């Protein structure tokens, strides 16, 4: 009797790496970009309609849960931008060895976190 073997690699074959994890996270965060863009459009529409509408939306955005969402939206924007730059480097054919791949992936994560904290520190917190 022949032993059953999968026809394609299974998750148990691979060791999860930072590159794989952030690739999956990148796709999930794409959904978050859609939701955040709706909030951004709401803010722009309120700004176009007048001060009363803008004040109402600003009050809504001032809620702590919405502030956390906006912070994560900012991080998602920077993460996607850094991911695009990472893929631009990969499109040149560079950075495909394991060490370089992990290093550039870690750099995109660090950049997105630092850029988010800097933007919020300069434009929101202070």
mmCIF file of C-alpha atoms in Angstrom:
data_model
loop_
_atom_site.group_PDB
_atom_site.id
_atom_site.type_symbol
_atom_site.label_atom_id
_atom_site.label_comp_id
_atom_site.label_asym_id
_atom_site.label_seq_id
_atom_site.Cartn_x
_atom_site.Cartn_y
_atom_site.Cartn_z
ATOM 1 C CA UNK A 1 0.000 0.000 0.000
ATOM 2 C CA UNK A 2 1.408 3.384 -1.034
ATOM 3 C CA UNK A 3 1.979 5.994 1.638
ATOM 4 C CA UNK A 4 -0.091 9.172 1.210
ATOM 5 C CA UNK A 5 2.048 12.215 0.552
ATOM 6 C CA UNK A 6 0.816 15.756 0.021
ATOM 7 C CA UNK A 7 1.175 17.065 -3.520
ATOM 8 C CA UNK A 8 2.380 20.454 -2.355
ATOM 9 C CA UNK A 9 4.354 21.689 0.650
ATOM 10 C CA UNK A 10 2.348 21.980 3.828
ATOM 11 C CA UNK A 11 2.731 24.447 6.695
ATOM 12 C CA UNK A 12 4.415 21.767 8.764
ATOM 13 C CA UNK A 13 7.279 21.678 6.254
ATOM 14 C CA UNK A 14 8.199 25.342 6.679
ATOM 15 C CA UNK A 15 9.709 27.123 9.659
ATOM 16 C CA UNK A 16 7.888 30.415 10.123
ATOM 17 C CA UNK A 17 10.241 33.325 9.518
ATOM 18 C CA UNK A 18 9.809 37.041 10.022
ATOM 19 C CA UNK A 19 9.499 37.462 6.255
ATOM 20 C CA UNK A 20 6.612 34.979 6.071
ATOM 21 C CA UNK A 21 4.877 36.476 9.087
ATOM 22 C CA UNK A 22 5.069 40.045 7.797
ATOM 23 C CA UNK A 23 3.936 38.913 4.358
ATOM 24 C CA UNK A 24 0.754 37.518 5.881
ATOM 25 C CA UNK A 25 0.376 40.577 8.118
ATOM 26 C CA UNK A 26 0.815 42.831 5.073
ATOM 27 C CA UNK A 27 -2.240 41.273 3.444
ATOM 28 C CA UNK A 28 -4.344 41.517 6.601
ATOM 29 C CA UNK A 29 -3.340 45.142 7.111
ATOM 30 C CA UNK A 30 -4.466 45.910 3.566
ATOM 31 C CA UNK A 31 -8.023 45.468 4.841
ATOM 32 C CA UNK A 32 -7.232 47.918 7.626
ATOM 33 C CA UNK A 33 -6.116 50.461 5.037
ATOM 34 C CA UNK A 34 -9.553 50.349 3.466
ATOM 35 C CA UNK A 35 -11.230 51.011 6.811
ATOM 36 C CA UNK A 36 -8.818 53.801 7.684
ATOM 37 C CA UNK A 37 -9.299 55.398 4.300
ATOM 38 C CA UNK A 38 -13.050 55.559 4.977
ATOM 39 C CA UNK A 39 -12.270 57.483 8.183
ATOM 40 C CA UNK A 40 -9.938 59.783 6.255
ATOM 41 C CA UNK A 41 -12.652 60.422 3.646
ATOM 42 C CA UNK A 42 -15.114 61.144 6.468
ATOM 43 C CA UNK A 43 -12.721 63.729 7.880
ATOM 44 C CA UNK A 44 -12.162 65.342 4.463
ATOM 45 C CA UNK A 45 -15.899 65.464 3.793
ATOM 46 C CA UNK A 46 -16.542 67.068 7.172
ATOM 47 C CA UNK A 47 -13.819 69.628 6.527
ATOM 48 C CA UNK A 48 -15.437 70.491 3.205
ATOM 49 C CA UNK A 49 -18.899 70.859 4.762
ATOM 50 C CA UNK A 50 -17.950 73.374 7.438
ATOM 51 C CA UNK A 51 -16.741 73.976 10.945
ATOM 52 C CA UNK A 52 -19.713 72.356 12.721
ATOM 53 C CA UNK A 53 -19.342 69.070 10.860
ATOM 54 C CA UNK A 54 -15.570 69.118 11.259
ATOM 55 C CA UNK A 55 -15.909 69.692 15.009
ATOM 56 C CA UNK A 56 -18.261 66.699 15.275
ATOM 57 C CA UNK A 57 -15.844 64.438 13.406
ATOM 58 C CA UNK A 58 -12.887 65.758 15.406
ATOM 59 C CA UNK A 59 -14.801 64.911 18.578
ATOM 60 C CA UNK A 60 -15.395 61.394 17.258
ATOM 61 C CA UNK A 61 -11.705 61.051 16.402
ATOM 62 C CA UNK A 62 -10.823 62.183 19.917
ATOM 63 C CA UNK A 63 -12.277 59.012 21.465
ATOM 64 C CA UNK A 64 -9.464 56.800 22.868
ATOM 65 C CA UNK A 65 -10.485 53.716 20.868
ATOM 66 C CA UNK A 66 -10.589 55.727 17.643
ATOM 67 C CA UNK A 67 -7.191 57.227 18.546
ATOM 68 C CA UNK A 68 -5.753 53.706 18.818
ATOM 69 C CA UNK A 69 -7.285 52.879 15.439
ATOM 70 C CA UNK A 70 -5.788 56.006 13.880
ATOM 71 C CA UNK A 71 -2.391 55.166 15.385
ATOM 72 C CA UNK A 72 -2.592 51.661 13.877
ATOM 73 C CA UNK A 73 -3.749 53.151 10.565
ATOM 74 C CA UNK A 74 -0.650 55.369 10.537
ATOM 75 C CA UNK A 75 1.544 52.360 11.264
ATOM 76 C CA UNK A 76 -0.186 50.400 8.493
ATOM 77 C CA UNK A 77 0.514 53.191 5.997
ATOM 78 C CA UNK A 78 4.206 53.245 6.896
ATOM 79 C CA UNK A 79 4.387 49.448 6.930
ATOM 80 C CA UNK A 80 2.931 49.256 3.411
ATOM 81 C CA UNK A 81 5.253 51.991 2.184
ATOM 82 C CA UNK A 82 8.285 50.189 3.623
ATOM 83 C CA UNK A 83 7.045 46.893 2.169
ATOM 84 C CA UNK A 84 6.799 48.519 -1.239
ATOM 85 C CA UNK A 85 10.384 49.746 -0.954
ATOM 86 C CA UNK A 86 11.464 46.253 0.130
ATOM 87 C CA UNK A 87 9.842 44.768 -2.971
ATOM 88 C CA UNK A 88 11.454 47.468 -5.109
ATOM 89 C CA UNK A 89 14.845 46.303 -3.815
ATOM 90 C CA UNK A 90 13.880 42.689 -4.472
ATOM 91 C CA UNK A 91 12.791 43.617 -8.019
ATOM 92 C CA UNK A 92 16.394 44.605 -8.709
ATOM 93 C CA UNK A 93 17.415 41.049 -7.841
ATOM 94 C CA UNK A 94 19.172 42.015 -4.612
ATOM 95 C CA UNK A 95 18.569 40.739 -1.108
ATOM 96 C CA UNK A 96 17.340 37.208 -1.762
ATOM 97 C CA UNK A 97 19.807 35.343 0.443
ATOM 98 C CA UNK A 98 18.415 34.360 3.847
ATOM 99 C CA UNK A 99 20.401 36.884 5.898
ATOM 100 C CA UNK A 100 19.621 39.829 3.615
ATOM 101 C CA UNK A 101 15.967 38.850 3.344
ATOM 102 C CA UNK A 102 15.541 38.763 7.124
ATOM 103 C CA UNK A 103 17.556 41.978 7.579
ATOM 104 C CA UNK A 104 15.515 44.014 5.105
ATOM 105 C CA UNK A 105 12.300 42.625 6.564
ATOM 106 C CA UNK A 106 13.371 43.612 10.078
ATOM 107 C CA UNK A 107 14.364 47.040 8.731
ATOM 108 C CA UNK A 108 10.870 47.567 7.281
ATOM 109 C CA UNK A 109 9.312 46.664 10.625
ATOM 110 C CA UNK A 110 11.641 48.953 12.600
ATOM 111 C CA UNK A 111 11.187 51.810 10.116
ATOM 112 C CA UNK A 112 7.400 51.593 10.211
ATOM 113 C CA UNK A 113 7.306 51.628 14.021
ATOM 114 C CA UNK A 114 9.817 54.482 14.366
ATOM 115 C CA UNK A 115 8.139 56.575 11.648
ATOM 116 C CA UNK A 116 4.709 56.096 13.237
ATOM 117 C CA UNK A 117 5.911 57.108 16.686
ATOM 118 C CA UNK A 118 7.732 60.129 15.233
ATOM 119 C CA UNK A 119 4.695 61.328 13.276
ATOM 120 C CA UNK A 120 2.429 60.949 16.290
ATOM 121 C CA UNK A 121 4.969 62.567 18.609
ATOM 122 C CA UNK A 122 5.388 65.601 16.346
ATOM 123 C CA UNK A 123 1.827 66.084 15.081
ATOM 124 C CA UNK A 124 -0.446 64.647 17.779
ATOM 125 C CA UNK A 125 1.158 64.302 21.183
ATOM 126 C CA UNK A 126 3.208 67.516 21.322
#
